[in-house]
CSV table of C-alpha atoms and ligand atoms in Angstrom, one decimal:
chain,number,residue,atom,x,y,z
A,1,MET,CA,-0.9,9.0,-4.3
A,2,SER,CA,2.8,8.3,-4.6
A,3,GLY,CA,5.6,10.5,-3.2
A,4,ILE,CA,7.9,9.2,-6.0
A,5,LYS,CA,9.7,12.0,-7.8
A,6,ARG,CA,10.0,10.8,-11.4
A,7,ARG,CA,13.1,11.4,-13.4
A,8,LYS,CA,12.6,14.0,-16.1
A,9,THR,CA,12.8,12.4,-19.5
A,10,ARG,CA,12.0,13.4,-23.1
A,11,ILE,CA,8.5,12.8,-24.4
A,12,ILE,CA,8.4,10.1,-27.1
A,13,LYS,CA,5.2,9.4,-29.0
A,14,ILE,CA,4.4,5.8,-29.9
A,15,GLY,CA,1.2,5.7,-32.0
A,16,ASN,CA,-1.4,7.5,-29.9
A,17,VAL,CA,0.5,6.9,-26.6
A,18,ARG,CA,3.1,9.2,-25.2
A,19,ILE,CA,5.8,8.1,-22.7
A,20,GLY,CA,8.3,10.2,-20.8
A,21,GLY,CA,7.9,13.6,-19.3
A,22,ASN,CA,5.0,13.6,-16.9
A,23,TYR,CA,3.0,10.9,-18.8
A,24,PRO,CA,1.9,7.9,-16.8
A,25,VAL,CA,4.2,4.9,-16.8
A,26,ALA,CA,2.7,2.9,-19.7
A,27,ILE,CA,2.1,-0.9,-19.5
A,28,GLN,CA,3.3,-3.0,-22.4
A,29,SER,CA,3.3,-6.7,-23.3
A,30,MET,CA,4.2,-8.9,-26.2
A,31,ALA,CA,2.0,-11.2,-28.3
A,32,LYS,CA,3.1,-14.8,-27.9
A,33,THR,CA,1.6,-15.9,-31.2
A,34,LYS,CA,3.3,-16.2,-34.5
A,35,THR,CA,2.8,-12.7,-36.0
A,36,SER,CA,1.9,-14.0,-39.4
A,37,CYS,CA,-1.0,-16.0,-37.9
A,38,VAL,CA,-2.9,-12.8,-38.1
A,39,GLU,CA,-6.3,-13.8,-36.7
A,40,GLU,CA,-4.7,-15.5,-33.7
A,41,THR,CA,-2.4,-12.5,-33.1
A,42,ILE,CA,-5.3,-10.0,-33.3
A,43,LYS,CA,-7.3,-12.1,-30.9
A,44,GLN,CA,-4.5,-12.2,-28.4
A,45,ILE,CA,-3.8,-8.4,-28.7
A,46,ARG,CA,-7.5,-7.7,-28.1
A,47,GLU,CA,-7.4,-9.8,-25.0
A,48,LEU,CA,-4.4,-7.8,-23.9
A,49,GLU,CA,-6.2,-4.5,-24.6
A,50,SER,CA,-9.1,-5.7,-22.4
A,51,ALA,CA,-6.7,-6.6,-19.7
A,52,GLY,CA,-5.3,-3.0,-19.8
A,53,CYS,CA,-2.2,-3.3,-22.0
A,54,GLU,CA,-1.3,0.1,-23.6
A,55,ILE,CA,1.4,-0.8,-26.0
A,56,VAL,CA,2.0,-4.2,-27.6
A,57,ARG,CA,5.0,-5.7,-29.4
A,58,VAL,CA,5.1,-8.5,-31.9
A,59,ALA,CA,8.1,-10.5,-33.2
A,60,VAL,CA,9.1,-9.7,-36.8
A,61,LYS,CA,11.1,-12.7,-37.8
A,62,ASP,CA,10.4,-12.8,-41.5
A,63,LYS,CA,8.6,-11.0,-44.4
A,64,ASP,CA,5.3,-12.7,-43.6
A,65,ASP,CA,5.4,-11.3,-40.1
A,66,ALA,CA,6.3,-7.8,-41.4
A,67,LYS,CA,3.5,-7.9,-43.9
A,68,ALA,CA,1.0,-9.0,-41.3
A,69,ILE,CA,1.5,-5.8,-39.4
A,70,SER,CA,-0.7,-3.6,-41.5
A,71,ARG,CA,-3.7,-6.0,-41.1
A,72,ILE,CA,-3.1,-6.5,-37.4
A,73,LYS,CA,-2.8,-2.7,-36.8
A,74,SER,CA,-6.1,-2.0,-38.5
A,75,ASN,CA,-7.8,-4.4,-36.1
A,76,ILE,CA,-6.4,-3.2,-32.8
A,77,ASN,CA,-6.6,0.0,-30.8
A,78,ILE,CA,-3.2,0.2,-29.1
A,79,PRO,CA,0.2,1.1,-30.6
A,80,LEU,CA,2.1,-1.8,-32.3
A,81,VAL,CA,5.8,-2.3,-31.9
A,82,GLY,CA,7.9,-4.5,-34.2
A,83,ASP,CA,10.6,-6.5,-32.5
A,84,ILE,CA,13.6,-6.9,-34.8
A,85,HIS,CA,16.7,-9.1,-34.4
A,86,PHE,CA,19.4,-10.1,-36.8
A,87,ASP,CA,17.8,-9.0,-40.1
A,88,TRP,CA,17.8,-5.2,-40.4
A,89,ARG,CA,15.7,-5.5,-43.6
A,90,MET,CA,12.8,-6.7,-41.4
A,91,ALA,CA,12.9,-3.3,-39.7
A,92,LEU,CA,12.4,-1.7,-43.1
A,93,GLU,CA,9.6,-4.1,-44.0
A,94,ALA,CA,7.8,-3.5,-40.6
A,95,ILE,CA,8.1,0.3,-41.0
A,96,ASP,CA,6.7,0.0,-44.5
A,97,SER,CA,3.8,-2.0,-43.1
A,98,GLY,CA,2.9,0.8,-40.7
A,99,VAL,CA,4.5,-0.2,-37.4
A,100,ASP,CA,4.4,2.5,-34.6
A,101,LYS,CA,7.8,1.8,-33.2
A,102,ILE,CA,10.6,-0.7,-33.7
A,103,ARG,CA,12.9,-2.3,-31.2
A,104,LEU,CA,16.5,-3.0,-32.4
A,105,ASN,CA,18.9,-5.2,-30.6
A,106,PRO,CA,22.4,-3.6,-30.7
A,107,GLY,CA,23.8,-7.1,-30.1
A,108,ASN,CA,22.7,-8.4,-33.4
A,109,ILE,CA,22.0,-5.4,-35.7
A,110,TYR,CA,25.1,-3.2,-35.5
A,111,LYS,CA,26.6,-2.6,-38.9
A,112,ARG,CA,26.6,1.1,-39.5
A,113,ALA,CA,25.3,1.0,-43.0
A,114,GLN,CA,22.4,-1.1,-42.0
A,115,VAL,CA,21.6,0.9,-38.9
A,116,LYS,CA,21.7,4.1,-41.1
A,117,GLU,CA,19.1,2.6,-43.5
A,118,VAL,CA,16.8,1.8,-40.6
A,119,ILE,CA,17.2,5.3,-39.1
A,120,ARG,CA,16.4,6.9,-42.5
A,121,ALA,CA,13.2,4.9,-42.7
A,122,ALA,CA,12.2,5.5,-39.1
A,123,LYS,CA,12.8,9.2,-39.5
A,124,LEU,CA,10.6,9.3,-42.7
A,125,ALA,CA,7.8,7.4,-40.9
A,126,GLY,CA,8.2,9.6,-37.8
A,127,ILE,CA,8.4,6.6,-35.5
A,128,PRO,CA,10.8,5.9,-32.5
A,129,ILE,CA,13.4,3.2,-32.1
A,130,ARG,CA,13.9,1.4,-28.9
A,131,VAL,CA,17.6,0.6,-28.3
A,132,GLY,CA,16.8,-2.7,-26.6
A,133,LEU,CA,19.9,-4.2,-24.9
A,134,ASN,CA,19.7,-7.8,-23.6
A,135,SER,CA,22.4,-9.3,-21.5
A,136,GLY,CA,22.0,-12.6,-23.3
A,137,SER,CA,22.8,-11.1,-26.7
A,138,LEU,CA,25.5,-8.5,-26.3
A,139,GLN,CA,27.7,-8.2,-29.3
A,140,GLY,CA,31.2,-9.5,-28.7
A,141,HIS,CA,30.6,-10.0,-25.0
A,142,LYS,CA,30.2,-13.3,-23.2
A,143,VAL,CA,28.0,-12.3,-20.3
A,144,SER,CA,27.6,-14.5,-17.3
A,145,ALA,CA,24.0,-15.5,-16.5
A,146,GLN,CA,25.0,-15.4,-12.8
A,147,ALA,CA,24.0,-12.4,-10.7
A,148,SER,CA,26.8,-10.0,-10.0
A,149,PRO,CA,25.9,-8.0,-7.0
A,150,LYS,CA,28.3,-5.3,-5.9
A,151,GLY,CA,31.5,-6.6,-4.2
A,152,THR,CA,31.5,-10.0,-5.8
A,153,ARG,CA,33.2,-9.0,-9.0
A,154,SER,CA,36.9,-9.6,-9.5
A,155,GLN,CA,38.9,-6.4,-10.2
A,156,GLY,CA,39.1,-5.4,-13.8
A,157,HIS,CA,36.1,-7.5,-14.8
A,158,LYS,CA,33.4,-5.5,-16.4
A,159,SER,CA,30.0,-6.3,-15.1
A,160,ALA,CA,27.1,-7.3,-17.4
A,161,ALA,CA,25.5,-3.9,-16.5
A,162,ASP,CA,28.6,-2.0,-17.6
A,163,LYS,CA,28.8,-3.8,-20.9
A,164,MET,CA,25.1,-3.2,-21.6
A,165,VAL,CA,25.4,0.5,-20.7
A,166,LYS,CA,28.5,0.9,-22.9
A,167,SER,CA,26.8,-0.9,-25.8
A,168,ALA,CA,23.7,1.3,-25.4
A,169,VAL,CA,25.7,4.5,-25.2
A,170,ASP,CA,27.7,3.6,-28.3
A,171,TYR,CA,24.6,2.7,-30.2
A,172,ILE,CA,22.7,5.9,-29.2
A,173,LYS,CA,25.8,7.9,-30.4
A,174,VAL,CA,25.4,6.3,-33.8
A,175,LEU,CA,21.7,7.1,-33.9
A,176,GLU,CA,22.3,10.7,-32.8
A,177,GLY,CA,25.2,11.0,-35.2
A,178,TYR,CA,22.6,10.6,-38.0
A,179,GLY,CA,20.4,13.2,-36.3
A,180,PHE,CA,18.0,10.7,-34.8
A,181,TYR,CA,16.7,11.4,-31.3
A,182,ASN,CA,13.4,9.6,-31.2
A,183,ILE,CA,14.7,7.0,-28.9
A,184,VAL,CA,13.7,4.8,-26.0
A,185,VAL,CA,16.2,2.6,-24.1
A,186,SER,CA,16.0,-0.7,-22.3
A,187,LEU,CA,18.8,-2.7,-20.6
A,188,LYS,CA,17.4,-6.1,-19.6
A,189,ALA,CA,19.4,-8.7,-17.8
A,190,SER,CA,18.0,-12.0,-16.4
A,191,ASN,CA,19.1,-11.2,-12.9
A,192,ILE,CA,17.9,-8.3,-10.8
A,193,PHE,CA,21.3,-6.9,-9.8
A,194,ASP,CA,22.6,-6.3,-13.3
A,195,THR,CA,19.2,-5.0,-14.4
A,196,ILE,CA,19.0,-2.4,-11.6
A,197,GLU,CA,22.7,-1.4,-12.0
A,198,ALA,CA,22.4,-1.0,-15.7
A,199,TYR,CA,19.4,1.3,-15.6
A,200,ARG,CA,20.8,3.4,-12.8
A,201,LYS,CA,24.0,3.9,-14.6
A,202,MET,CA,22.3,4.7,-17.9
A,203,THR,CA,20.5,7.6,-16.3
A,204,LYS,CA,23.8,9.4,-16.2
A,205,PHE,CA,24.2,9.3,-20.0
A,206,CYS,CA,20.9,10.3,-21.5
A,207,ASP,CA,17.4,11.6,-20.8
A,208,TYR,CA,15.6,9.2,-23.2
A,209,PRO,CA,12.7,7.4,-21.7
A,210,MET,CA,13.4,4.0,-20.1
A,211,HIS,CA,11.5,0.9,-21.0
A,212,LEU,CA,12.0,-1.3,-17.8
A,213,GLY,CA,12.1,-5.0,-17.8
A,214,VAL,CA,13.9,-8.1,-16.5
A,215,THR,CA,14.4,-10.7,-19.2
A,216,ALA,CA,13.7,-14.4,-19.0
A,217,THR,CA,12.4,-14.3,-15.5
A,218,GLY,CA,10.7,-17.7,-15.6
A,219,LEU,CA,7.2,-18.9,-14.6
A,220,GLU,CA,4.6,-16.7,-13.0
A,221,PHE,CA,5.8,-16.7,-9.4
A,222,PRO,CA,9.6,-16.3,-9.8
A,223,GLY,CA,8.9,-13.9,-12.7
A,224,LEU,CA,6.5,-11.9,-10.6
A,225,VAL,CA,9.0,-11.6,-7.8
A,226,LYS,CA,12.1,-10.8,-9.9
A,227,SER,CA,10.2,-8.2,-11.9
A,228,SER,CA,8.7,-6.6,-8.9
A,229,ILE,CA,12.0,-6.3,-7.1
A,230,ALA,CA,13.9,-4.9,-10.1
A,231,ILE,CA,11.3,-2.8,-11.8
A,232,GLY,CA,9.8,-1.8,-8.4
A,233,SER,CA,13.2,-0.6,-7.1
A,234,LEU,CA,13.8,1.4,-10.2
A,235,LEU,CA,10.3,3.0,-10.2
A,236,LEU,CA,10.8,3.9,-6.5
A,237,GLU,CA,13.9,5.8,-7.5
A,238,GLY,CA,11.9,7.6,-10.2
A,239,ILE,CA,13.4,5.7,-13.1
A,240,GLY,CA,11.1,4.2,-15.8
A,241,ASP,CA,8.6,5.4,-18.3
A,242,THR,CA,7.1,2.2,-19.5
A,243,ILE,CA,7.3,-1.3,-18.2
A,244,ARG,CA,7.0,-4.9,-19.5
A,245,ILE,CA,6.7,-7.8,-17.1
A,246,SER,CA,8.2,-10.9,-18.8
A,247,LEU,CA,6.5,-14.1,-17.7
A,248,THR,CA,6.6,-17.6,-19.1
A,249,ASP,CA,2.8,-17.4,-18.8
A,250,LYS,CA,-0.2,-15.9,-20.5
A,251,PRO,CA,0.5,-12.3,-21.6
A,252,GLN,CA,-2.6,-11.0,-19.8
A,253,ASN,CA,-0.9,-12.0,-16.6
A,254,GLU,CA,2.0,-9.8,-17.4
A,255,VAL,CA,-0.4,-6.9,-17.6
A,256,LYS,CA,-2.1,-7.9,-14.4
A,257,VAL,CA,1.2,-7.9,-12.6
A,258,ALA,CA,2.2,-4.6,-14.1
A,259,LYS,CA,-1.0,-3.0,-12.9
A,260,CYS,CA,-0.6,-4.4,-9.4
A,261,LEU,CA,3.0,-3.1,-9.3
A,262,LEU,CA,2.0,0.4,-10.5
A,263,THR,CA,-0.9,0.5,-8.1
A,264,SER,CA,1.2,-0.6,-5.2
A,265,LEU,CA,3.7,2.2,-5.9
A,266,GLY,CA,0.8,4.7,-6.2
A,267,LEU,CA,1.9,5.6,-9.7
A,268,ARG,CA,-1.4,4.6,-11.5
A,269,THR,CA,-5.0,3.8,-10.5
A,270,PHE,CA,-6.9,1.1,-12.3
A,271,GLY,CA,-10.0,0.9,-10.3
A,272,PRO,CA,-10.5,0.0,-6.6
A,273,GLU,CA,-7.6,-1.4,-4.7
A,274,ILE,CA,-8.6,-4.4,-2.5
A,275,ILE,CA,-6.8,-4.8,0.9
A,276,SER,CA,-7.6,-8.2,2.3
A,277,CYS,CA,-5.9,-10.2,5.0
A,278,PRO,CA,-4.3,-13.6,4.4
A,279,THR,CA,-6.9,-15.3,6.8
A,280,CYS,CA,-5.9,-17.6,9.6
A,281,GLY,CA,-7.6,-19.8,12.2
A,282,ARG,CA,-9.6,-16.9,13.5
A,283,CYS,CA,-11.4,-16.3,10.3
A,284,GLU,CA,-15.0,-17.8,10.3
A,285,VAL,CA,-16.1,-17.0,6.7
A,286,ALA,CA,-14.9,-18.1,3.3
A,287,LEU,CA,-12.7,-15.0,2.8
A,288,VAL,CA,-10.7,-16.2,-0.2
A,289,LYS,CA,-14.0,-16.9,-2.1
A,290,ILE,CA,-15.5,-13.6,-1.1
A,291,VAL,CA,-12.5,-11.6,-2.2
A,292,ARG,CA,-12.3,-13.5,-5.5
A,293,ASP,CA,-16.0,-12.9,-6.1
A,294,LEU,CA,-15.5,-9.2,-5.4
A,295,GLU,CA,-12.5,-8.9,-7.7
A,296,ARG,CA,-14.4,-10.7,-10.5
A,297,GLN,CA,-17.4,-8.4,-10.2
A,298,LEU,CA,-15.2,-5.3,-9.9
A,299,SER,CA,-13.5,-6.1,-13.2
A,300,ALA,CA,-16.8,-5.3,-15.0
A,301,ILE,CA,-16.9,-1.8,-13.6
A,302,SER,CA,-13.3,-0.9,-13.0
A,303,TYR,CA,-12.9,1.0,-16.2
A,304,GLN,CA,-15.6,3.4,-15.0
A,305,LEU,CA,-13.6,3.9,-11.8
A,306,SER,CA,-10.2,3.9,-13.2
A,307,SER,CA,-9.3,7.5,-12.3
A,308,ARG,CA,-10.5,7.2,-8.7
A,309,PRO,CA,-8.2,5.8,-6.1
A,310,ILE,CA,-10.8,3.8,-4.1
A,311,LYS,CA,-9.6,1.6,-1.3
A,312,LEU,CA,-11.6,-1.4,-0.2
A,313,ALA,CA,-10.8,-3.5,2.9
A,314,VAL,CA,-12.1,-7.0,3.3
A,315,MET,CA,-10.8,-8.5,6.5
A,316,GLY,CA,-11.3,-11.9,8.2
A,317,CYS,CA,-11.8,-10.9,11.8
A,318,VAL,CA,-11.8,-8.2,14.5
A,319,VAL,CA,-8.0,-8.4,15.2
A,320,ASN,CA,-7.0,-6.1,12.3
A,321,GLY,CA,-10.3,-5.9,10.6
A,322,PRO,CA,-11.9,-2.7,12.0
A,323,GLY,CA,-8.6,-0.8,11.9
A,324,GLU,CA,-8.1,-1.6,8.2
A,325,ALA,CA,-11.7,-1.1,7.3
A,326,LYS,CA,-11.8,2.3,9.0
A,327,GLN,CA,-8.8,3.5,6.9
A,328,ALA,CA,-10.4,2.4,3.6
A,329,ASP,CA,-13.2,4.1,1.7
A,330,LEU,CA,-15.3,1.0,2.2
A,331,GLY,CA,-14.6,-1.9,4.3
A,332,ILE,CA,-15.9,-5.1,6.0
A,333,ALA,CA,-14.5,-6.7,9.1
A,334,PHE,CA,-16.0,-10.2,9.5
A,335,GLY,CA,-17.1,-11.9,12.6
A,336,LYS,CA,-19.1,-15.1,12.7
A,337,LYS,CA,-21.2,-15.4,9.5
A,338,GLU,CA,-21.6,-11.6,9.2
A,339,GLY,CA,-19.4,-8.6,8.7
A,340,LEU,CA,-19.4,-5.0,10.1
A,341,PHE,CA,-19.6,-2.7,7.1
A,342,PHE,CA,-17.6,0.6,7.3
A,343,LYS,CA,-18.0,3.6,5.1
A,344,LYS,CA,-15.4,6.5,5.2
A,345,GLY,CA,-14.2,5.3,8.6
A,346,LYS,CA,-17.6,4.8,10.2
A,347,ALA,CA,-19.3,1.6,11.1
A,348,ILE,CA,-22.6,1.6,9.3
A,349,LYS,CA,-24.3,-1.7,9.6
A,350,LYS,CA,-23.9,-5.5,9.9
A,351,VAL,CA,-24.1,-7.5,6.6
A,352,PRO,CA,-24.5,-11.3,6.3
A,353,ALA,CA,-21.4,-12.8,4.8
A,354,ASP,CA,-23.2,-14.1,1.7
A,355,LYS,CA,-24.5,-10.6,0.9
A,356,CYS,CA,-21.4,-8.6,1.5
A,357,VAL,CA,-20.0,-8.6,-2.1
A,358,GLY,CA,-23.4,-7.3,-3.3
A,359,VAL,CA,-23.4,-4.6,-0.7
A,360,LEU,CA,-19.8,-3.5,-1.6
A,361,ILE,CA,-20.6,-3.5,-5.3
A,362,GLU,CA,-23.7,-1.4,-4.7
A,363,GLU,CA,-21.8,1.1,-2.6
A,364,ILE,CA,-19.0,1.3,-5.1
A,365,GLY,CA,-21.5,2.0,-7.8
A,366,LYS,CA,-22.3,5.3,-6.1
A,367,PHE,CA,-18.7,6.4,-6.8
A,368,VAL,CA,-19.4,6.0,-10.6
A,369,THR,CA,-22.2,8.5,-10.8
B,401,SF4,FE1,-6.3,-13.8,10.9
B,401,SF4,FE2,-8.0,-11.8,11.6
B,401,SF4,FE3,-5.5,-11.2,10.8
B,401,SF4,FE4,-7.3,-12.1,9.0
B,401,SF4,S1,-7.4,-10.2,10.2
B,401,SF4,S2,-5.2,-12.8,9.3
B,401,SF4,S3,-8.4,-13.5,10.2
B,401,SF4,S4,-6.1,-12.4,12.6
């Protein structure tokens, strides 16, 4: 498992999920449906649950959205978070409807009297508030969308990261001033430099759990890369208690990327990890198809294996194949039309290429019992 030393943070309870302390880094996503379209929203959240999402957020834009929360909540199994912007009264409505946490944006809900009312209601309901900063909606600040890596800033110009941190610290002071400490923080920018800088700086000011994310990352590939660099760098430093990968894509893919990221860092296990080579001219089997078949068949039993860090190697030829296969729990190094099957570092038998997925699944099945 990972050698990452996680930052000590307060434990915050969101419905039946706890984040912070030594709790696993939780995966969250956001429904992309109109919240008041209840059936559609429930369907999407259930799909997210099946994909492995542990906390889900919905937009609360109006009263209909807020009212829908109670029905949605009674039809799903993971905590439900209400995302509130501009209208503080929607926070009250969402809390009234039974939401498990609310996200407030300090950039557009900042009047003291309004914040005070929301805090009072959240306190009564016993739910946390995420202070959710976003570089695109900082109150009174015009933040450049350009990246601002160290050394490129003119003197005296405050970085987007500094502005987000200041805004978060000021907002948290207001919440704490009213005796409210049930807080989660996020500081999302649309570029990786500001995002990383903001989270790092924020650790100096509080021990509240951090919700990590990069905002508006784009389609699946750029989104995946930006999120992995920023969120991955922070997690490597021990920062981060829950993550949301934002993609202009299906929300299930956000969860898929989050799982890969946490697995790669050794922070979570979600069933077997597949190590496979990219293939090249030396490969004489349909390796991509084999690995896809294996992944598809594994998804049916992964939940039974979720707490076991099992490594599977599926390699295209003898160049790196036997080496990788030996280091995995189970592995196959292919030659021409057949593969040499390895178990716990030992070569066991030769398997025809078209039978290898079946053999791997059968062997993995032995880990379940
Ligand atoms: Fe190519 Fe073999 Fe390396 Fe796979 S293991 S990339 S087939 S050389």
